[in-house]
Amino acid sequence: MPAMLLPGITEGNPTVQRRAMAKAITLLESTRADHRLQADELLTALLPHTGRALRLGISGVPGVGKSTFIEALGLYLIEQGHRVAVLAIDPSSSVSGGSILGDKTRMERLSVHQRAYIRPSPSSGTLGGVAEKTREAMLVCEAAGYDIVIVETVGVGQSETAVANMTDIFCLLQLPNAGDELQAIKKGVMELADLVVINKADLDPLAATRAQLQIQSSLRLLGHHGNPEHDPHDDSQWQPTVVQLSALQGQGVAEFWQQVSRFGQLQRDNGRFAAKRQRQAQSWMWERIEAGLRQRFRDHPAVKAQLDNTTSQVLQGQLPASTAARQLLELFN
């Protein structure tokens, strides 16, 4: 299958390419052992065709207007000659395990454009606002010639930081009346943001300006004590910026992209762009090692034979969880 998908992804006409991309991402998301081997083979073949796109992470609380913003941005970028891929992560139910996967319905104009590709994926319990195979899906999009890859996260709040470790620039969307200075300064997702967007600024311009000033002040303070990539004393480093826009009205999108372009140029000039990509690749390797070890642990015959009984003892309070973990690890070893 990988040999059949590769030419469709890298050279196929738009219809063939979309079908090949969809099949490739489905293969990557599969948990079957034989599919994992095929997926590894496909990724290795795709790798020489990747790395030339700008990876943009978009996060924000539900209702902040992420999908509307991404559609406005995507249409603007297409007008500028770009090809845009959107990986939209949808939350999976902790009860049923299902996902709605309805992000494409919120991007009606972008989803039907020939120069755009939108792929909704379930989070499937993965923490950090992204799906387990989002990195792999980004490589498929890059190999297909999409030079802008946007990752739209679930939108779960301050803990949603995983997307910052797989994209080149991390943008956080905020509402004009989303809290005070203390709320803006809370650590977590805010201190990782390269660019903060006050969306829906047209609803209350005064509140939007007030939020912009408060968040800009908070980001400056976090730069003194937080992310070393945002050191305010180093002129060669990017200083997180706050912009206002109205995605629904299409206002401020061009100014936002100017900031993104300025960020990308600065990071390339100071060498941090390539260094960040290298750190992300190493982090990705260790994440897959840890995931593989967990799966091998669960599939180990001795562990599987004892797991239900040990779990039952922990649930009934007969065995400390730490002791149970040690015993199962000894069986695995």
mmCIF file of C-alpha atoms in Angstrom:
data_model
loop_
_atom_site.group_PDB
_atom_site.id
_atom_site.type_symbol
_atom_site.label_atom_id
_atom_site.label_comp_id
_atom_site.label_asym_id
_atom_site.label_seq_id
_atom_site.Cartn_x
_atom_site.Cartn_y
_atom_site.Cartn_z
ATOM 1 C CA MET A 1 0.000 0.000 0.000
ATOM 2 C CA PRO A 2 2.732 2.630 0.801
ATOM 3 C CA ALA A 3 4.193 2.243 -2.697
ATOM 4 C CA MET A 4 0.747 2.882 -4.188
ATOM 5 C CA LEU A 5 0.012 5.927 -2.017
ATOM 6 C CA LEU A 6 3.326 7.722 -2.463
ATOM 7 C CA PRO A 7 2.923 8.888 -6.110
ATOM 8 C CA GLY A 8 -0.674 9.887 -5.446
ATOM 9 C CA ILE A 9 0.386 12.130 -2.560
ATOM 10 C CA THR A 10 3.408 13.744 -4.201
ATOM 11 C CA GLU A 11 2.401 13.880 -7.863
ATOM 12 C CA GLY A 12 -1.310 13.144 -8.253
ATOM 13 C CA ASN A 13 -3.941 15.547 -9.599
ATOM 14 C CA PRO A 14 -6.105 17.228 -6.908
ATOM 15 C CA THR A 15 -8.748 14.487 -6.826
ATOM 16 C CA VAL A 16 -6.233 11.636 -6.698
ATOM 17 C CA GLN A 17 -4.085 13.496 -4.184
ATOM 18 C CA ARG A 18 -6.945 14.131 -1.735
ATOM 19 C CA ARG A 19 -7.933 10.474 -1.827
ATOM 20 C CA ALA A 20 -4.337 9.343 -1.314
ATOM 21 C CA MET A 21 -3.841 11.788 1.581
ATOM 22 C CA ALA A 22 -7.027 10.605 3.274
ATOM 23 C CA LYS A 23 -5.983 6.961 2.940
ATOM 24 C CA ALA A 24 -2.476 7.736 4.203
ATOM 25 C CA ILE A 25 -3.684 9.566 7.326
ATOM 26 C CA THR A 26 -6.199 6.789 8.038
ATOM 27 C CA LEU A 27 -3.344 4.283 7.764
ATOM 28 C CA LEU A 28 -1.228 6.367 10.148
ATOM 29 C CA GLU A 29 -4.056 6.536 12.692
ATOM 30 C CA SER A 30 -4.640 2.771 12.617
ATOM 31 C CA THR A 31 -3.581 0.755 15.666
ATOM 32 C CA ARG A 32 -3.141 -2.556 13.825
ATOM 33 C CA ALA A 33 0.412 -3.886 13.966
ATOM 34 C CA ASP A 34 0.614 -4.575 10.214
ATOM 35 C CA HIS A 35 -0.703 -1.095 9.474
ATOM 36 C CA ARG A 36 1.927 0.434 11.764
ATOM 37 C CA LEU A 37 4.680 -1.239 9.731
ATOM 38 C CA GLN A 38 3.158 0.058 6.489
ATOM 39 C CA ALA A 39 2.797 3.534 8.032
ATOM 40 C CA ASP A 40 6.473 3.577 9.030
ATOM 41 C CA GLU A 41 7.443 2.608 5.503
ATOM 42 C CA LEU A 42 5.241 5.356 4.056
ATOM 43 C CA LEU A 43 6.610 8.047 6.404
ATOM 44 C CA THR A 44 10.186 7.128 5.523
ATOM 45 C CA ALA A 45 9.373 7.449 1.822
ATOM 46 C CA LEU A 46 7.595 10.795 2.362
ATOM 47 C CA LEU A 47 10.325 12.358 4.497
ATOM 48 C CA PRO A 48 12.439 13.753 1.598
ATOM 49 C CA HIS A 49 9.353 15.665 0.399
ATOM 50 C CA THR A 50 8.651 17.320 3.776
ATOM 51 C CA GLY A 51 10.022 20.190 5.852
ATOM 52 C CA ARG A 52 9.271 23.079 3.508
ATOM 53 C CA ALA A 53 5.945 24.201 5.008
ATOM 54 C CA LEU A 54 5.250 26.668 7.789
ATOM 55 C CA ARG A 55 3.560 24.896 10.696
ATOM 56 C CA LEU A 56 1.084 27.094 12.547
ATOM 57 C CA GLY A 57 -0.602 26.039 15.804
ATOM 58 C CA ILE A 58 -3.918 27.660 16.767
ATOM 59 C CA SER A 59 -5.332 27.278 20.277
ATOM 60 C CA GLY A 60 -7.997 28.934 22.395
ATOM 61 C CA VAL A 61 -11.010 28.173 24.539
ATOM 62 C CA PRO A 62 -14.179 26.801 22.887
ATOM 63 C CA GLY A 63 -16.218 29.639 21.441
ATOM 64 C CA VAL A 64 -13.287 31.974 20.801
ATOM 65 C CA GLY A 65 -13.782 31.577 17.052
ATOM 66 C CA LYS A 66 -10.909 29.295 16.035
ATOM 67 C CA SER A 67 -12.682 27.764 13.029
ATOM 68 C CA THR A 68 -13.953 31.120 11.768
ATOM 69 C CA PHE A 69 -10.483 32.594 12.145
ATOM 70 C CA ILE A 70 -8.811 29.683 10.346
ATOM 71 C CA GLU A 71 -11.267 29.931 7.443
ATOM 72 C CA ALA A 72 -10.663 33.690 7.088
ATOM 73 C CA LEU A 73 -6.896 33.157 7.317
ATOM 74 C CA GLY A 74 -6.952 30.208 4.909
ATOM 75 C CA LEU A 75 -8.894 32.109 2.248
ATOM 76 C CA TYR A 76 -6.543 35.074 2.623
ATOM 77 C CA LEU A 77 -3.470 32.853 2.231
ATOM 78 C CA ILE A 78 -4.921 31.155 -0.850
ATOM 79 C CA GLU A 79 -5.398 34.595 -2.405
ATOM 80 C CA GLN A 80 -1.685 35.169 -1.763
ATOM 81 C CA GLY A 81 -0.825 32.005 -3.737
ATOM 82 C CA HIS A 82 -0.413 29.515 -0.885
ATOM 83 C CA ARG A 83 -1.849 26.025 -0.453
ATOM 84 C CA VAL A 84 -3.349 25.513 3.002
ATOM 85 C CA ALA A 85 -3.867 22.294 4.979
ATOM 86 C CA VAL A 86 -5.859 22.304 8.224
ATOM 87 C CA LEU A 87 -5.641 19.510 10.794
ATOM 88 C CA ALA A 88 -8.592 20.051 13.117
ATOM 89 C CA ILE A 89 -8.585 18.052 16.352
ATOM 90 C CA ASP A 90 -12.030 17.220 17.722
ATOM 91 C CA PRO A 91 -12.579 16.190 21.364
ATOM 92 C CA SER A 92 -13.528 12.561 21.938
ATOM 93 C CA SER A 93 -16.267 11.728 24.415
ATOM 94 C CA SER A 94 -15.009 10.191 27.663
ATOM 95 C CA VAL A 95 -18.332 8.288 27.834
ATOM 96 C CA SER A 96 -18.919 6.934 24.324
ATOM 97 C CA GLY A 97 -15.451 7.491 22.849
ATOM 98 C CA GLY A 98 -16.949 9.120 19.760
ATOM 99 C CA SER A 99 -16.249 12.481 18.117
ATOM 100 C CA ILE A 100 -18.473 14.771 16.067
ATOM 101 C CA LEU A 101 -15.703 15.756 13.604
ATOM 102 C CA GLY A 102 -17.765 18.740 12.482
ATOM 103 C CA ASP A 103 -15.050 21.345 11.926
ATOM 104 C CA LYS A 104 -15.395 21.194 8.140
ATOM 105 C CA THR A 105 -19.014 22.352 8.442
ATOM 106 C CA ARG A 106 -17.748 25.527 10.147
ATOM 107 C CA MET A 107 -15.382 26.211 7.225
ATOM 108 C CA GLU A 108 -17.850 25.939 4.356
ATOM 109 C CA ARG A 109 -15.949 28.086 1.854
ATOM 110 C CA LEU A 110 -12.464 26.861 2.728
ATOM 111 C CA SER A 111 -13.411 23.173 2.781
ATOM 112 C CA VAL A 112 -14.511 23.193 -0.880
ATOM 113 C CA HIS A 113 -11.541 25.169 -2.207
ATOM 114 C CA GLN A 114 -9.176 23.193 -4.464
ATOM 115 C CA ARG A 115 -6.086 24.721 -2.823
ATOM 116 C CA ALA A 116 -7.184 23.745 0.699
ATOM 117 C CA TYR A 117 -7.310 20.430 2.542
ATOM 118 C CA ILE A 118 -9.119 19.976 5.871
ATOM 119 C CA ARG A 119 -8.795 16.806 7.936
ATOM 120 C CA PRO A 120 -10.706 16.468 11.225
ATOM 121 C CA SER A 121 -9.273 13.868 13.620
ATOM 122 C CA PRO A 122 -10.478 12.648 17.038
ATOM 123 C CA SER A 123 -8.316 13.344 20.075
ATOM 124 C CA SER A 124 -9.068 9.762 21.271
ATOM 125 C CA GLY A 125 -8.043 10.547 24.829
ATOM 126 C CA THR A 126 -4.691 12.104 23.892
ATOM 127 C CA LEU A 127 -3.867 14.988 26.218
ATOM 128 C CA GLY A 128 -2.598 18.402 25.171
ATOM 129 C CA GLY A 129 -5.327 19.271 22.666
ATOM 130 C CA VAL A 130 -3.939 17.290 19.719
ATOM 131 C CA ALA A 131 -4.347 13.789 18.303
ATOM 132 C CA GLU A 132 -1.733 11.069 18.680
ATOM 133 C CA LYS A 133 -0.814 11.083 14.987
ATOM 134 C CA THR A 134 -0.984 14.834 14.287
ATOM 135 C CA ARG A 135 2.766 15.016 13.577
ATOM 136 C CA GLU A 136 2.535 12.229 11.016
ATOM 137 C CA ALA A 137 -0.466 13.878 9.350
ATOM 138 C CA MET A 138 1.496 17.135 9.048
ATOM 139 C CA LEU A 139 4.211 15.302 7.084
ATOM 140 C CA VAL A 140 1.613 13.904 4.669
ATOM 141 C CA CYS A 141 0.274 17.415 4.031
ATOM 142 C CA GLU A 142 3.773 18.800 3.492
ATOM 143 C CA ALA A 143 4.668 16.005 1.077
ATOM 144 C CA ALA A 144 1.518 16.832 -0.902
ATOM 145 C CA GLY A 145 2.813 20.364 -1.469
ATOM 146 C CA TYR A 146 0.819 22.333 1.100
ATOM 147 C CA ASP A 147 3.146 25.116 2.210
ATOM 148 C CA ILE A 148 1.003 26.251 5.176
ATOM 149 C CA VAL A 149 -0.110 23.591 7.679
ATOM 150 C CA ILE A 150 -2.472 24.789 10.417
ATOM 151 C CA VAL A 151 -3.194 22.669 13.492
ATOM 152 C CA GLU A 152 -6.432 23.629 15.253
ATOM 153 C CA THR A 153 -6.476 22.187 18.767
ATOM 154 C CA VAL A 154 -9.362 20.894 20.836
ATOM 155 C CA GLY A 155 -9.557 24.048 22.946
ATOM 156 C CA VAL A 156 -9.288 22.713 26.484
ATOM 157 C CA GLY A 157 -7.661 25.599 28.340
ATOM 158 C CA GLN A 158 -4.349 26.360 29.997
ATOM 159 C CA SER A 159 -2.984 22.799 29.804
ATOM 160 C CA GLU A 160 -3.213 22.730 26.015
ATOM 161 C CA THR A 161 0.476 22.981 25.262
ATOM 162 C CA ALA A 162 1.362 19.949 23.112
ATOM 163 C CA VAL A 163 0.729 21.826 19.860
ATOM 164 C CA ALA A 164 3.513 24.289 20.742
ATOM 165 C CA ASN A 165 5.976 21.387 20.558
ATOM 166 C CA MET A 166 5.057 20.398 17.007
ATOM 167 C CA THR A 167 4.597 23.720 15.208
ATOM 168 C CA ASP A 168 6.863 26.609 14.197
ATOM 169 C CA ILE A 169 4.662 29.323 15.661
ATOM 170 C CA PHE A 170 2.035 28.969 18.377
ATOM 171 C CA CYS A 171 -0.911 31.403 18.282
ATOM 172 C CA LEU A 172 -3.371 31.745 21.130
ATOM 173 C CA LEU A 173 -6.825 33.210 20.525
ATOM 174 C CA GLN A 174 -8.437 35.216 23.312
ATOM 175 C CA LEU A 175 -11.763 37.032 23.768
ATOM 176 C CA PRO A 176 -11.952 40.746 24.644
ATOM 177 C CA ASN A 177 -13.549 40.086 28.044
ATOM 178 C CA ALA A 178 -11.730 36.889 29.011
ATOM 179 C CA GLY A 179 -10.448 37.840 32.458
ATOM 180 C CA ASP A 180 -8.249 40.347 34.204
ATOM 181 C CA GLU A 181 -4.495 40.844 34.392
ATOM 182 C CA LEU A 182 -4.114 37.939 36.818
ATOM 183 C CA GLN A 183 -5.921 35.592 34.432
ATOM 184 C CA ALA A 184 -3.662 36.676 31.585
ATOM 185 C CA ILE A 185 -0.504 36.088 33.598
ATOM 186 C CA LYS A 186 -1.312 32.509 34.675
ATOM 187 C CA LYS A 187 1.346 30.126 33.500
ATOM 188 C CA GLY A 188 0.677 27.304 31.082
ATOM 189 C CA VAL A 189 -0.485 27.958 27.567
ATOM 190 C CA MET A 190 0.039 31.726 27.761
ATOM 191 C CA GLU A 191 3.783 31.629 28.389
ATOM 192 C CA LEU A 192 4.288 29.417 25.321
ATOM 193 C CA ALA A 193 2.383 31.693 22.937
ATOM 194 C CA ASP A 194 4.411 33.421 20.223
ATOM 195 C CA LEU A 195 1.428 35.458 19.079
ATOM 196 C CA VAL A 196 -1.811 36.279 20.922
ATOM 197 C CA VAL A 197 -4.905 37.228 18.934
ATOM 198 C CA ILE A 198 -7.808 39.154 20.455
ATOM 199 C CA ASN A 199 -10.629 37.842 18.252
ATOM 200 C CA LYS A 200 -14.130 39.358 17.954
ATOM 201 C CA ALA A 201 -12.609 42.770 18.592
ATOM 202 C CA ASP A 202 -15.479 44.376 16.658
ATOM 203 C CA LEU A 203 -17.975 43.444 19.391
ATOM 204 C CA ASP A 204 -16.347 45.713 22.001
ATOM 205 C CA PRO A 205 -13.387 47.736 20.706
ATOM 206 C CA LEU A 206 -12.649 49.278 24.113
ATOM 207 C CA ALA A 207 -12.572 45.886 25.826
ATOM 208 C CA ALA A 208 -10.383 44.502 23.036
ATOM 209 C CA THR A 209 -7.871 47.341 23.433
ATOM 210 C CA ARG A 210 -7.865 46.899 27.197
ATOM 211 C CA ALA A 211 -7.264 43.146 26.832
ATOM 212 C CA GLN A 212 -4.480 43.771 24.333
ATOM 213 C CA LEU A 213 -2.657 46.095 26.737
ATOM 214 C CA GLN A 214 -3.121 43.755 29.708
ATOM 215 C CA ILE A 215 -1.912 40.667 27.861
ATOM 216 C CA GLN A 216 1.018 42.501 26.288
ATOM 217 C CA SER A 217 2.110 43.606 29.775
ATOM 218 C CA SER A 218 1.719 40.053 31.086
ATOM 219 C CA LEU A 219 3.733 38.594 28.226
ATOM 220 C CA ARG A 220 6.516 41.080 28.886
ATOM 221 C CA LEU A 221 6.630 39.974 32.537
ATOM 222 C CA LEU A 222 6.614 36.286 31.566
ATOM 223 C CA GLY A 223 9.517 37.002 29.214
ATOM 224 C CA HIS A 224 11.598 38.109 32.195
ATOM 225 C CA HIS A 225 10.875 34.954 34.194
ATOM 226 C CA GLY A 226 9.555 32.343 31.774
ATOM 227 C CA ASN A 227 10.284 31.003 28.306
ATOM 228 C CA PRO A 228 13.996 31.543 27.410
ATOM 229 C CA GLU A 229 12.946 31.754 23.752
ATOM 230 C CA HIS A 230 11.214 35.039 24.605
ATOM 231 C CA ASP A 231 14.035 36.822 26.435
ATOM 232 C CA PRO A 232 13.180 40.560 26.333
ATOM 233 C CA HIS A 233 16.860 41.491 26.760
ATOM 234 C CA ASP A 234 17.883 39.767 23.518
ATOM 235 C CA ASP A 235 17.014 41.816 20.419
ATOM 236 C CA SER A 236 17.671 38.832 18.159
ATOM 237 C CA GLN A 237 14.783 36.926 19.748
ATOM 238 C CA TRP A 238 11.099 37.256 18.974
ATOM 239 C CA GLN A 239 9.017 39.131 21.517
ATOM 240 C CA PRO A 240 5.449 37.766 21.823
ATOM 241 C CA THR A 241 2.980 40.171 20.245
ATOM 242 C CA VAL A 242 -0.738 40.809 20.738
ATOM 243 C CA VAL A 243 -2.967 41.778 17.805
ATOM 244 C CA GLN A 244 -6.664 42.530 17.426
ATOM 245 C CA LEU A 245 -8.878 41.229 14.646
ATOM 246 C CA SER A 246 -12.380 40.221 13.685
ATOM 247 C CA ALA A 247 -12.355 36.924 11.818
ATOM 248 C CA LEU A 248 -16.071 37.206 10.997
ATOM 249 C CA GLN A 249 -15.572 40.625 9.396
ATOM 250 C CA GLY A 250 -12.206 39.697 7.874
ATOM 251 C CA GLN A 251 -10.539 42.613 9.627
ATOM 252 C CA GLY A 252 -6.931 42.353 10.773
ATOM 253 C CA VAL A 253 -6.119 39.068 9.013
ATOM 254 C CA ALA A 254 -3.485 40.658 6.761
ATOM 255 C CA GLU A 255 -1.855 42.351 9.765
ATOM 256 C CA PHE A 256 -1.823 39.022 11.608
ATOM 257 C CA TRP A 257 -0.043 37.327 8.707
ATOM 258 C CA GLN A 258 2.509 40.128 8.583
ATOM 259 C CA GLN A 259 3.419 39.305 12.182
ATOM 260 C CA VAL A 260 3.655 35.584 11.373
ATOM 261 C CA SER A 261 5.931 36.324 8.400
ATOM 262 C CA ARG A 262 8.082 38.610 10.534
ATOM 263 C CA PHE A 263 8.364 35.860 13.160
ATOM 264 C CA GLY A 264 9.395 33.270 10.571
ATOM 265 C CA GLN A 265 12.031 35.526 9.029
ATOM 266 C CA LEU A 266 13.519 36.433 12.423
ATOM 267 C CA GLN A 267 13.668 32.792 13.543
ATOM 268 C CA ARG A 268 15.399 31.766 10.320
ATOM 269 C CA ASP A 269 17.889 34.626 10.596
ATOM 270 C CA ASN A 270 18.888 33.762 14.179
ATOM 271 C CA GLY A 271 19.028 30.004 13.538
ATOM 272 C CA ARG A 272 16.292 29.114 15.992
ATOM 273 C CA PHE A 273 13.885 27.874 13.314
ATOM 274 C CA ALA A 274 16.018 24.853 12.387
ATOM 275 C CA ALA A 275 17.070 24.247 16.007
ATOM 276 C CA LYS A 276 13.441 24.136 17.112
ATOM 277 C CA ARG A 277 12.578 21.635 14.375
ATOM 278 C CA GLN A 278 15.452 19.407 15.564
ATOM 279 C CA ARG A 279 14.262 19.523 19.193
ATOM 280 C CA GLN A 280 10.741 18.684 18.071
ATOM 281 C CA ALA A 281 11.961 15.692 16.051
ATOM 282 C CA GLN A 282 13.842 14.377 19.081
ATOM 283 C CA SER A 283 10.816 14.913 21.315
ATOM 284 C CA TRP A 284 8.630 13.096 18.765
ATOM 285 C CA MET A 285 11.016 10.115 18.800
ATOM 286 C CA TRP A 286 10.826 9.800 22.588
ATOM 287 C CA GLU A 287 7.046 10.167 22.592
ATOM 288 C CA ARG A 288 6.752 7.280 20.153
ATOM 289 C CA ILE A 289 9.202 5.208 22.219
ATOM 290 C CA GLU A 290 7.073 5.758 25.339
ATOM 291 C CA ALA A 291 3.865 4.958 23.452
ATOM 292 C CA GLY A 292 5.426 1.803 22.017
ATOM 293 C CA LEU A 293 6.625 0.664 25.436
ATOM 294 C CA ARG A 294 3.139 1.147 26.897
ATOM 295 C CA GLN A 295 1.622 -0.925 24.109
ATOM 296 C CA ARG A 296 4.226 -3.703 24.467
ATOM 297 C CA PHE A 297 3.643 -3.721 28.210
ATOM 298 C CA ARG A 298 -0.109 -4.236 27.744
ATOM 299 C CA ASP A 299 0.456 -6.957 25.117
ATOM 300 C CA HIS A 300 3.019 -8.914 27.188
ATOM 301 C CA PRO A 301 1.555 -12.417 27.930
ATOM 302 C CA ALA A 302 2.582 -12.493 31.606
ATOM 303 C CA VAL A 303 1.239 -8.957 32.183
ATOM 304 C CA LYS A 304 -2.047 -9.711 30.403
ATOM 305 C CA ALA A 305 -2.521 -12.855 32.511
ATOM 306 C CA GLN A 306 -2.116 -10.967 35.778
ATOM 307 C CA LEU A 307 -3.447 -7.503 34.894
ATOM 308 C CA ASP A 308 -7.143 -8.034 35.686
ATOM 309 C CA ASN A 309 -6.437 -9.664 39.053
ATOM 310 C CA THR A 310 -3.913 -6.985 40.053
ATOM 311 C CA THR A 311 -6.255 -4.200 38.940
ATOM 312 C CA SER A 312 -9.064 -5.731 40.986
ATOM 313 C CA GLN A 313 -6.841 -5.821 44.090
ATOM 314 C CA VAL A 314 -5.984 -2.132 43.619
ATOM 315 C CA LEU A 315 -9.645 -1.184 43.186
ATOM 316 C CA GLN A 316 -10.647 -3.091 46.338
ATOM 317 C CA GLY A 317 -7.899 -1.464 48.381
ATOM 318 C CA GLN A 318 -6.044 -4.750 48.929
ATOM 319 C CA LEU A 319 -2.858 -3.676 47.117
ATOM 320 C CA PRO A 320 -1.166 -0.272 46.876
ATOM 321 C CA ALA A 321 -1.043 1.074 43.327
ATOM 322 C CA SER A 322 2.731 1.567 43.544
ATOM 323 C CA THR A 323 3.236 -2.073 44.578
ATOM 324 C CA ALA A 324 0.938 -3.272 41.798
ATOM 325 C CA ALA A 325 2.893 -1.261 39.229
ATOM 326 C CA ARG A 326 6.210 -2.667 40.462
ATOM 327 C CA GLN A 327 4.918 -6.257 40.333
ATOM 328 C CA LEU A 328 3.586 -5.864 36.810
ATOM 329 C CA LEU A 329 6.825 -4.248 35.653
ATOM 330 C CA GLU A 330 8.758 -7.168 37.082
ATOM 331 C CA LEU A 331 6.571 -9.544 35.076
ATOM 332 C CA PHE A 332 7.236 -7.457 31.966
ATOM 333 C CA ASN A 333 11.002 -7.547 32.549
#
